[in-house]
GROMACS .gro file of C-alpha atoms in nm:
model
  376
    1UNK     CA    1   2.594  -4.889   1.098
    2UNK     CA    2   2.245  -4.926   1.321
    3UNK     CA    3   1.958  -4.972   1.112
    4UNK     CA    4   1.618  -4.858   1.302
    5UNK     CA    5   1.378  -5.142   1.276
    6UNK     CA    6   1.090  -4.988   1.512
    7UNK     CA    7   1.029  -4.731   1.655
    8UNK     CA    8   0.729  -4.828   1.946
    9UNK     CA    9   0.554  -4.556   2.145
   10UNK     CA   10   0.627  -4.629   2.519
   11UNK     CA   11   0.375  -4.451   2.822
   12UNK     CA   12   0.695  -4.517   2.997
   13UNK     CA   13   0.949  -4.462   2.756
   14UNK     CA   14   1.068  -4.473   2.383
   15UNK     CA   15   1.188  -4.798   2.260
   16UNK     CA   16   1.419  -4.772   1.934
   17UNK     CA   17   1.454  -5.151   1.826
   18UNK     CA   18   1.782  -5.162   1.584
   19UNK     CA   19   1.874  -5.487   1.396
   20UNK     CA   20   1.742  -5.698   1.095
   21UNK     CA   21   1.681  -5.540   0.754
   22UNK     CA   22   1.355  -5.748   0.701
   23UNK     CA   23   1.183  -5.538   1.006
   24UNK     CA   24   1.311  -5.199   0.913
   25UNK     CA   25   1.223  -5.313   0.536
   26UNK     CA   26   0.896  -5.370   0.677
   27UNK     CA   27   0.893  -5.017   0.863
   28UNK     CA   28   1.005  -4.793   0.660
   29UNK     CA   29   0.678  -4.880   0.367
   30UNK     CA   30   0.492  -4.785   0.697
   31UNK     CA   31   0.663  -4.470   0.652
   32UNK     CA   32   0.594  -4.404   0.342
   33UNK     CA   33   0.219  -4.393   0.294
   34UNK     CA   34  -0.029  -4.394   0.544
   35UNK     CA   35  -0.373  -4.448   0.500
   36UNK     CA   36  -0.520  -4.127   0.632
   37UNK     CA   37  -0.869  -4.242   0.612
   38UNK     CA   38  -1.004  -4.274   0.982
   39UNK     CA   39  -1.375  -4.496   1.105
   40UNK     CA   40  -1.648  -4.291   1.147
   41UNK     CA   41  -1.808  -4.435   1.485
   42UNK     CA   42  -2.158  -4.419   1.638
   43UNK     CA   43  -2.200  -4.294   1.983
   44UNK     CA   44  -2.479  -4.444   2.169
   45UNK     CA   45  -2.716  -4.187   2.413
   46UNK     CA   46  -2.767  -4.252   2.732
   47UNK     CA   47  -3.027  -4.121   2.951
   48UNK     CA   48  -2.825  -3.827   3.034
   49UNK     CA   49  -2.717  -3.774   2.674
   50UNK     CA   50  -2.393  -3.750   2.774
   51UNK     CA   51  -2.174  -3.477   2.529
   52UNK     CA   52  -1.948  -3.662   2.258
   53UNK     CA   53  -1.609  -3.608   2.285
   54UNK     CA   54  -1.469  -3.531   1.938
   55UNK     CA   55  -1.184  -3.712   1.971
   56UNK     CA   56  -1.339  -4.021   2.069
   57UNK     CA   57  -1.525  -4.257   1.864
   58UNK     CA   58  -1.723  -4.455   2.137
   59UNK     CA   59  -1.831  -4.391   2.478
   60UNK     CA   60  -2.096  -4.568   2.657
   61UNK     CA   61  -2.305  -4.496   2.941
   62UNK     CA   62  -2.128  -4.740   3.139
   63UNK     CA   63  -1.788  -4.608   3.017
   64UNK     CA   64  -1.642  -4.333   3.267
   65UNK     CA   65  -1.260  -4.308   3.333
   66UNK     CA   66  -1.198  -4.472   3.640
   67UNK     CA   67  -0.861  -4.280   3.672
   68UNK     CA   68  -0.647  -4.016   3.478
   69UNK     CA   69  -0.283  -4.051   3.269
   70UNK     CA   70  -0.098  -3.970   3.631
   71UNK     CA   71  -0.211  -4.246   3.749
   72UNK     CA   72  -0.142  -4.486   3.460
   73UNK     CA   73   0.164  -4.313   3.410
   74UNK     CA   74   0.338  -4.240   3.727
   75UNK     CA   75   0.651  -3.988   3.728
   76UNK     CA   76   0.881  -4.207   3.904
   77UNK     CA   77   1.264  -4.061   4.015
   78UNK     CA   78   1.558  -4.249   4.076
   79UNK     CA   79   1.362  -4.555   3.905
   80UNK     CA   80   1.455  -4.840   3.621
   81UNK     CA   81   1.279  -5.028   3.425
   82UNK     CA   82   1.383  -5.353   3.249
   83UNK     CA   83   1.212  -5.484   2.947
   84UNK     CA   84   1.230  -5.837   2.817
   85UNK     CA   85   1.202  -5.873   2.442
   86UNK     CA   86   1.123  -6.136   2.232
   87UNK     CA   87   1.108  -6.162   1.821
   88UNK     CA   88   1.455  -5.971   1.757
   89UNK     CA   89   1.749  -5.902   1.949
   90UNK     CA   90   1.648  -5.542   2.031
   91UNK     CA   91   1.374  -5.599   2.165
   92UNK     CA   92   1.495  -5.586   2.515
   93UNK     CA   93   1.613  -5.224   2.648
   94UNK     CA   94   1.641  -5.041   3.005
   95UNK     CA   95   1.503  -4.731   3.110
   96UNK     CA   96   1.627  -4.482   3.355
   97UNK     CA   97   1.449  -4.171   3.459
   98UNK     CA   98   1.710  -3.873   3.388
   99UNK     CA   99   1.523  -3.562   3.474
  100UNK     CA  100   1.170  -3.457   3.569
  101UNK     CA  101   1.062  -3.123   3.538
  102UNK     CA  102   0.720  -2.986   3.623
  103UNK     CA  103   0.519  -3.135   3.334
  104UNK     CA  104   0.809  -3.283   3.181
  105UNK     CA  105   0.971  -3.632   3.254
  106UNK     CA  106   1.314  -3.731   3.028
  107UNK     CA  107   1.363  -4.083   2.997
  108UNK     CA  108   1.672  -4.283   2.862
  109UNK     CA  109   1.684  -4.591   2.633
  110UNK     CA  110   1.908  -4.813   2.613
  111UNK     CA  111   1.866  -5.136   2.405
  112UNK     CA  112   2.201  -5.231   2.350
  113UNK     CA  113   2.189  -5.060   1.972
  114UNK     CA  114   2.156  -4.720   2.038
  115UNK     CA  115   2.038  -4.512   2.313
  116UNK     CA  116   1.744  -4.267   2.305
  117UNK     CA  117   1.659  -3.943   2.495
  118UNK     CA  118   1.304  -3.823   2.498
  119UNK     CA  119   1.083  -3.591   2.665
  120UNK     CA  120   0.719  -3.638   2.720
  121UNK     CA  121   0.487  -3.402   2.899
  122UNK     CA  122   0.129  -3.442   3.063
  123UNK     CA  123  -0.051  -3.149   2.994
  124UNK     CA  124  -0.405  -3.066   2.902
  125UNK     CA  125  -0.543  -3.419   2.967
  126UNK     CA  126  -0.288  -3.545   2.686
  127UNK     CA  127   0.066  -3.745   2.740
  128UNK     CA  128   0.293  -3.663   2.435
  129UNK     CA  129   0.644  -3.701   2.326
  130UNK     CA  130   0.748  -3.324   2.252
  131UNK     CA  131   1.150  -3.391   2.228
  132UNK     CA  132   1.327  -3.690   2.155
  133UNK     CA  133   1.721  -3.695   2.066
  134UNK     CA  134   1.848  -4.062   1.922
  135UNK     CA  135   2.221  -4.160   1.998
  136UNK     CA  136   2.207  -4.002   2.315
  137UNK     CA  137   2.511  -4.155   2.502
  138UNK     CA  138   2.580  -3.881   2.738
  139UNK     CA  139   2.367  -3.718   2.950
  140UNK     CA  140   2.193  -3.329   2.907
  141UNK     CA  141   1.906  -3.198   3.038
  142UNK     CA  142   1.670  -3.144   2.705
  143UNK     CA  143   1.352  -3.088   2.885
  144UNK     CA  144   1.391  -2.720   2.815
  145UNK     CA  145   1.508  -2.784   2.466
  146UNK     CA  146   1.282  -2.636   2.139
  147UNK     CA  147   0.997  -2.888   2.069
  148UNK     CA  148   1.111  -3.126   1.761
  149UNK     CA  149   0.823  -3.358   1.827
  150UNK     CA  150   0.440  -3.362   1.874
  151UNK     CA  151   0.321  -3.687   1.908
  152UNK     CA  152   0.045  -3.779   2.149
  153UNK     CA  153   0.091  -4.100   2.350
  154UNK     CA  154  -0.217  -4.157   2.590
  155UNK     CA  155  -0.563  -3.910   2.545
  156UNK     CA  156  -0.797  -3.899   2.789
  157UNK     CA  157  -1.067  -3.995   2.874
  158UNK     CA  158  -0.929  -4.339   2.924
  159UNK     CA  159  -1.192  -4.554   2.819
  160UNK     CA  160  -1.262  -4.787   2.532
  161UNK     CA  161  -1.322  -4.575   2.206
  162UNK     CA  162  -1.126  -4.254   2.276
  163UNK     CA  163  -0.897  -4.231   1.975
  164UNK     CA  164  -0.728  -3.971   1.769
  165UNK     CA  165  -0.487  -3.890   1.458
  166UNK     CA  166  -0.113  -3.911   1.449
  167UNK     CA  167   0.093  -3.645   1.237
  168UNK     CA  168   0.183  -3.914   0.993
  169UNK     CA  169  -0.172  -4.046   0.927
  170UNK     CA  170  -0.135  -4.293   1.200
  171UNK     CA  171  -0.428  -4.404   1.380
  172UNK     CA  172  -0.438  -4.452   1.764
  173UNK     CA  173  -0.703  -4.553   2.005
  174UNK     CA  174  -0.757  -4.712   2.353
  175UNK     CA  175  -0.896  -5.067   2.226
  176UNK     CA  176  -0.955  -5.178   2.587
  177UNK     CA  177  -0.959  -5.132   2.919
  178UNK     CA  178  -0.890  -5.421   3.221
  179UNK     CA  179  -0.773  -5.604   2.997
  180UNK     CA  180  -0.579  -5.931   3.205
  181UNK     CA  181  -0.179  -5.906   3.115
  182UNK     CA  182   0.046  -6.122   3.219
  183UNK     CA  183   0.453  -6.085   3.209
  184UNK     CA  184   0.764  -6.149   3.397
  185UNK     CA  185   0.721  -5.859   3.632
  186UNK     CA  186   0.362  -5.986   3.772
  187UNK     CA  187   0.018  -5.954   3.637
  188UNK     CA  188  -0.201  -5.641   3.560
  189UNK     CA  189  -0.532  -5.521   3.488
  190UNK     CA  190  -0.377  -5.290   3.173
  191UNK     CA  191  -0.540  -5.050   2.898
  192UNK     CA  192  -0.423  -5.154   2.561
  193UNK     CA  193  -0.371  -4.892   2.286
  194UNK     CA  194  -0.370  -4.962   1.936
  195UNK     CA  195  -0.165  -4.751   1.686
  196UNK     CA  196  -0.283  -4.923   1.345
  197UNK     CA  197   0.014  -4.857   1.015
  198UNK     CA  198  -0.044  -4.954   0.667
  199UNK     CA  199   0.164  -5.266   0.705
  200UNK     CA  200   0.139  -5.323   1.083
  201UNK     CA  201  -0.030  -5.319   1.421
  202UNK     CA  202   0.168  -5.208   1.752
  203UNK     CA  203  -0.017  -5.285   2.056
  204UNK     CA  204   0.081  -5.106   2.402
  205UNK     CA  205  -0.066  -5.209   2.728
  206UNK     CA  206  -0.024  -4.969   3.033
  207UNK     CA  207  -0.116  -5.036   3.373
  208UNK     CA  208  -0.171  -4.835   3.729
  209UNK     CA  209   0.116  -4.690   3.868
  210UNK     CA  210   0.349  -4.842   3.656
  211UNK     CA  211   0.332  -4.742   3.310
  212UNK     CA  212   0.431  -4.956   2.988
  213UNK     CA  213   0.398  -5.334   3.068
  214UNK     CA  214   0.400  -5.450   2.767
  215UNK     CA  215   0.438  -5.374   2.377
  216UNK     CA  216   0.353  -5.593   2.091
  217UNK     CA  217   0.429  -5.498   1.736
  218UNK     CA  218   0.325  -5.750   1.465
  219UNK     CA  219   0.342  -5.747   1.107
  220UNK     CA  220   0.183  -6.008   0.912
  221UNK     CA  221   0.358  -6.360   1.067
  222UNK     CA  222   0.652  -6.145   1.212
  223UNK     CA  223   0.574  -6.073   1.609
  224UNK     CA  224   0.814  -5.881   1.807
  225UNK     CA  225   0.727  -5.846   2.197
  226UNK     CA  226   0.916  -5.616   2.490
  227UNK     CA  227   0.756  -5.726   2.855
  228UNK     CA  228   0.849  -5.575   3.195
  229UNK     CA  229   1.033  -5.772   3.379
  230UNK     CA  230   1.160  -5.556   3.617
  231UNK     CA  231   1.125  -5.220   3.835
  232UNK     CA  232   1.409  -5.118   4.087
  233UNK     CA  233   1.319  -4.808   4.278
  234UNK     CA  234   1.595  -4.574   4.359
  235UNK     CA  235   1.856  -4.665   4.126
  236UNK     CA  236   2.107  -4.443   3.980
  237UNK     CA  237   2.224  -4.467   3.601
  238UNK     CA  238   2.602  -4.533   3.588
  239UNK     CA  239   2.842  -4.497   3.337
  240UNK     CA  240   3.214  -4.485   3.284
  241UNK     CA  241   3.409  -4.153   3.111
  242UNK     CA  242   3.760  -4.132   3.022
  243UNK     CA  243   3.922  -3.875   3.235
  244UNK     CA  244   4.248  -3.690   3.122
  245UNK     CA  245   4.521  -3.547   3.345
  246UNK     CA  246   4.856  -3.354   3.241
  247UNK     CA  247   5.190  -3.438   3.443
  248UNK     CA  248   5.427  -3.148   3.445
  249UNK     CA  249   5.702  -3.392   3.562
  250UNK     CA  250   5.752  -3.602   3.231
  251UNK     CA  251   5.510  -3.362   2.999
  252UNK     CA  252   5.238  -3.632   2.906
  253UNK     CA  253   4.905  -3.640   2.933
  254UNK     CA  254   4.782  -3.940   3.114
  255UNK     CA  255   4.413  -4.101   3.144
  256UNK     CA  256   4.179  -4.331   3.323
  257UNK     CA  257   3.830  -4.434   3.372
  258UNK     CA  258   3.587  -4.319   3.650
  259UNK     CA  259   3.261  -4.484   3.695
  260UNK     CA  260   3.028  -4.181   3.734
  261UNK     CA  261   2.702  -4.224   3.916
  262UNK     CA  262   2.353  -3.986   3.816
  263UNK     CA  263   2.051  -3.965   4.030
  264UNK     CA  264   1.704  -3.809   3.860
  265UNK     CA  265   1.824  -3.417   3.800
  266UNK     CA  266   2.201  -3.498   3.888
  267UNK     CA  267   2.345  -3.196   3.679
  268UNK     CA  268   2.607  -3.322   3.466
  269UNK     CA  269   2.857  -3.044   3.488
  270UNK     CA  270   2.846  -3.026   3.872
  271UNK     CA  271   2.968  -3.436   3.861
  272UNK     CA  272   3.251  -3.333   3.588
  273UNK     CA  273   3.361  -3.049   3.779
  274UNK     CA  274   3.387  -3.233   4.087
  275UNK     CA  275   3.657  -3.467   3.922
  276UNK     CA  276   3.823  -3.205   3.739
  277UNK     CA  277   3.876  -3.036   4.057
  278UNK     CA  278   4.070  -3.440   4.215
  279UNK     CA  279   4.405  -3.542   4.114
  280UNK     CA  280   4.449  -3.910   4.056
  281UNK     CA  281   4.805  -3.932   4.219
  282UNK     CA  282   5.078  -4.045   4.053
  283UNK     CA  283   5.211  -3.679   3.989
  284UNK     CA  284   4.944  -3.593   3.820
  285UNK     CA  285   4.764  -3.247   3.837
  286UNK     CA  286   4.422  -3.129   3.855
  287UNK     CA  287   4.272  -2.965   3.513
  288UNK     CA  288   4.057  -2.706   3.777
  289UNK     CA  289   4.145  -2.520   4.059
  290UNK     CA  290   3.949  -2.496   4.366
  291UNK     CA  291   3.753  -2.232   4.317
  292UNK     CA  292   3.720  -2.281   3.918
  293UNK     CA  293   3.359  -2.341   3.859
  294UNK     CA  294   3.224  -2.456   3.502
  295UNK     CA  295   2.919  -2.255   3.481
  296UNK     CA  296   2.737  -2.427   3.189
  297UNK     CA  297   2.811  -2.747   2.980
  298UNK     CA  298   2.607  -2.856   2.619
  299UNK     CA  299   2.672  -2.971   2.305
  300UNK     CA  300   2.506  -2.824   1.971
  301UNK     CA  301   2.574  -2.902   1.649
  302UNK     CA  302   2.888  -3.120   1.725
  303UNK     CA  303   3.048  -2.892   1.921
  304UNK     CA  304   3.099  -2.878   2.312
  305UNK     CA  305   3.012  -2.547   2.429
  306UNK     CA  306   3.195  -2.495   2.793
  307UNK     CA  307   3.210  -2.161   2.990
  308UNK     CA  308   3.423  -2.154   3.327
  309UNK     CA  309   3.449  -1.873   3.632
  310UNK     CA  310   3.731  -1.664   3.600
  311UNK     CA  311   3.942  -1.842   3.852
  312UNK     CA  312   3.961  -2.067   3.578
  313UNK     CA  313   4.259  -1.921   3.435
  314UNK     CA  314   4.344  -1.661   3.776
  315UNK     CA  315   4.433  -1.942   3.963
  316UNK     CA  316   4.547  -2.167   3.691
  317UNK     CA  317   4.913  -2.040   3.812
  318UNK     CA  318   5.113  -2.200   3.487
  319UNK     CA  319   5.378  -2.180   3.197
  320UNK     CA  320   5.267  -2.220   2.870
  321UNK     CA  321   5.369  -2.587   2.814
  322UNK     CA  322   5.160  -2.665   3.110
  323UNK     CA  323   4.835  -2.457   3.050
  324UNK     CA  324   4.846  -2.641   2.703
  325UNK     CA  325   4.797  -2.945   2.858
  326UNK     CA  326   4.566  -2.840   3.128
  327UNK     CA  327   4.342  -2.748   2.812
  328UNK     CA  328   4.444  -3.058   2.631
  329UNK     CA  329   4.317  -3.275   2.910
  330UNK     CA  330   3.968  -3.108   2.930
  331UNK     CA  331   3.927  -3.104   2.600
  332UNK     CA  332   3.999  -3.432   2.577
  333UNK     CA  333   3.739  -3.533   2.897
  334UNK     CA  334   3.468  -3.363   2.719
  335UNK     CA  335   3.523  -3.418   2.323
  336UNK     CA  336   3.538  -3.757   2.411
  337UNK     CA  337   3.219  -3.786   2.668
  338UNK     CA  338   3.007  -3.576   2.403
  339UNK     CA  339   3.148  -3.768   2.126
  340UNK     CA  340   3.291  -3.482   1.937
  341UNK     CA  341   3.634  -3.378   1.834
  342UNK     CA  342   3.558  -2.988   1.861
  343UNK     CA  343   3.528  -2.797   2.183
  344UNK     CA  344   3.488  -2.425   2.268
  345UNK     CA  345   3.590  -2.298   2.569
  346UNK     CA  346   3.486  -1.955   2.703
  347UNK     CA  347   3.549  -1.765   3.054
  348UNK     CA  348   3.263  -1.598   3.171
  349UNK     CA  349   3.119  -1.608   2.839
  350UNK     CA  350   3.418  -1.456   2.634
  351UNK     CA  351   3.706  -1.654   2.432
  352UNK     CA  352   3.882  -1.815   2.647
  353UNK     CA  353   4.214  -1.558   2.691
  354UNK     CA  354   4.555  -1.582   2.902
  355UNK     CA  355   4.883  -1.500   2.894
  356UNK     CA  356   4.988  -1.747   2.650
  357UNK     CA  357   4.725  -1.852   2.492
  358UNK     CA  358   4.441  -1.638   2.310
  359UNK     CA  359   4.150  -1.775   2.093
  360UNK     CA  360   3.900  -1.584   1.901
  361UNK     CA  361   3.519  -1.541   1.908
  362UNK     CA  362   3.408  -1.906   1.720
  363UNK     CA  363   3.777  -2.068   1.754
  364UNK     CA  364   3.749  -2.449   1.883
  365UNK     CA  365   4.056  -2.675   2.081
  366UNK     CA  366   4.071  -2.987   1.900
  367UNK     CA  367   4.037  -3.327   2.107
  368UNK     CA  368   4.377  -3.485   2.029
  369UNK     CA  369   4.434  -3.818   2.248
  370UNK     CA  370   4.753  -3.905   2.077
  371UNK     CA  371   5.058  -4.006   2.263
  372UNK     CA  372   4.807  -4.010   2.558
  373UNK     CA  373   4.880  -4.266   2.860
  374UNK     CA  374   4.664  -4.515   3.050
  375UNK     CA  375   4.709  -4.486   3.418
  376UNK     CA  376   4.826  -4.824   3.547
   0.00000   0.00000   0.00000
């Protein structure tokens, strides 16, 4: 079983590091209690007695933003980054952009432990994570989802001093600005950001128009470092998904891999549809029809919720034996991709209902890949 061992704020992403006890020891007394107590800071007047910001702690005269979160944090589509880690074994990950929606960017992250989906918008002069889902290996659009997170990333104004409260006690501030970083993608002039926890100190370092160069998280002699190494610019996210096909000829269910390939705001039903809709050969039939459309895909509370035109089962054109395992082999695709065993299928929006077969309001097909063949 994963064990989180930190959990580091990205301006580009969310990092969830996974791996040895000692670190998640380490983080979960941060968890625990936080001192609450925050600096009070002096502002110093300048000639123009420039108005305090009450979020920040320090502003000079010569301190004025020389630029805004879009620019430190660019929205990037069809982009990757790569992180290089250093201190545990999870401390390198990838990022892919999934979707970006008006204020609203969804990121992926993958650090060989787990992956991560999370949500940040830019509004109001604040960057903040307002959704994040963890062991998110398929791909959903949650940028509409109900906030389950309020956590503010960057603040403006970016200058030295501007700081401000986490929900957990946690206290976060821009330490510096220009500050010289060095890593294996190039150097920067970078902001660093301190978030300061009872036990620890994470410091992130962002830089123009390209985001998160750099995190370092260090607890007493324990130092654990992800760097960017690298940035590829239209990229796609791939991934491979079991695909499930019934043949009428010997009554089996049959199944093979497809390497499926997701732009920034790919929808993921349109890409399963499309293959539903392609036989593989062999004798092998199609689970859709032509002019089957699935007209929405999601899971919620470990359960696939899928709801198909009506020329899902008008032009389905089969016995009883057969529509069984035209069923069987979606449910399988799906249960499987979501990484559930329960799926309900509707047709436009009503239990699903044919000839044969006839499920009630609530009733779930069961993935069942028993007896199930590899296509060779």
């Amino acid at each position: 079983m994963k064990k989180l061992i930190s959990f580091i704020v990205l301006s580009i992403c969310f990092s969830f590091l996974f791996g040895c006890s000692t670190i998640n020891q380490i983080l979960d007394k941060t968890k625990d209690k936080i001192s609450s107590s925050a600096n009070q800071n002096s502002v110093q007047e300048n000639s123009t007695n420039q108005k305090e910001n009450t979020d920040s702690t320090e502003t000079t005269k010569n301190e004025t933003p020389n630029y805004s979160i879009k620019d430190i944090y660019p929205f990037k589509a069809n982009t990757k980054y790569e992180y290089e880690g250093k201190g545990n074994e999870y401390a390198s990950y990838t990022v892919w952009v999934d979707y970006i929606k008006d204020d609203k960017i969804q990121l992926r992250t993958d650090n060989g432990g787990t992956v991560v989906a999370s949500v940040l918008q830019l509004k109001d002069g604040e960057l903040k994570t307002v959704f994040l889902k963890e062991e998110a290996y398929y791909r959903e659009d949650f940028t509409s989802k109900q906030s389950n997170k309020d956590e503010i990333i960057l603040k403006e104004p970016l200058v030295k001093g501007t700081s401000w409260t986490l929900s957990d006690g946690r206290k976060r501030y821009i330490s510096n600005v220009d500050v010289d970083v060095t890593v294996p993608a190039g150097s920067f002039k970078a902001i660093e950001v301190t978030t300061e926890g009872k036990d620890y100190k994470n410091l992130d370092y962002y830089a123009q128009n390209t985001g998160l160069i750099k995190t370092v998280y260090i607890s007493g002699d324990m130092e654990v470092t992800s760097s960017l190494s690298k940035i590829t610019e239209n990229s796609s996210f791939t991934e491979n998904v079991k695909f499930y096909y019934p043949n009428i000829n010997d009554e089996k269910i049959y199944y093979t891999e497809k390497k499926l390939t997701f732009k920034t705001n790919d929808i993921t039903k349109i890409t399963f549809e499309k293959i539903l809709k392609e036989s593989p050969g062999k004798g092998l039939g199609a689970p859709l029809s032509k002019n089957a459309k699935i007209k929405s895909l999601y899971l919620n509370n470990d359960v696939v919720y899928v709801d198909f035109s009506k020329e899902f089962v008008s032009e389905m054109n089969a016995g009883s034996g057969y529509e069984a395992m035209i069923l069987d082999s979606i449910v399988n695709t799906l249960g499987e991709y979501y990484g559930v065993t329960k799926v309900y299928i509707t047709v436009e929006n009503k239990p699903y209902s044919s000839g044969h077969i006839q499920m009630k309001k609530g009733e779930t097909f069961k993935v069942n890949t028993k007896n199930t063949v590899k296509i060779k």
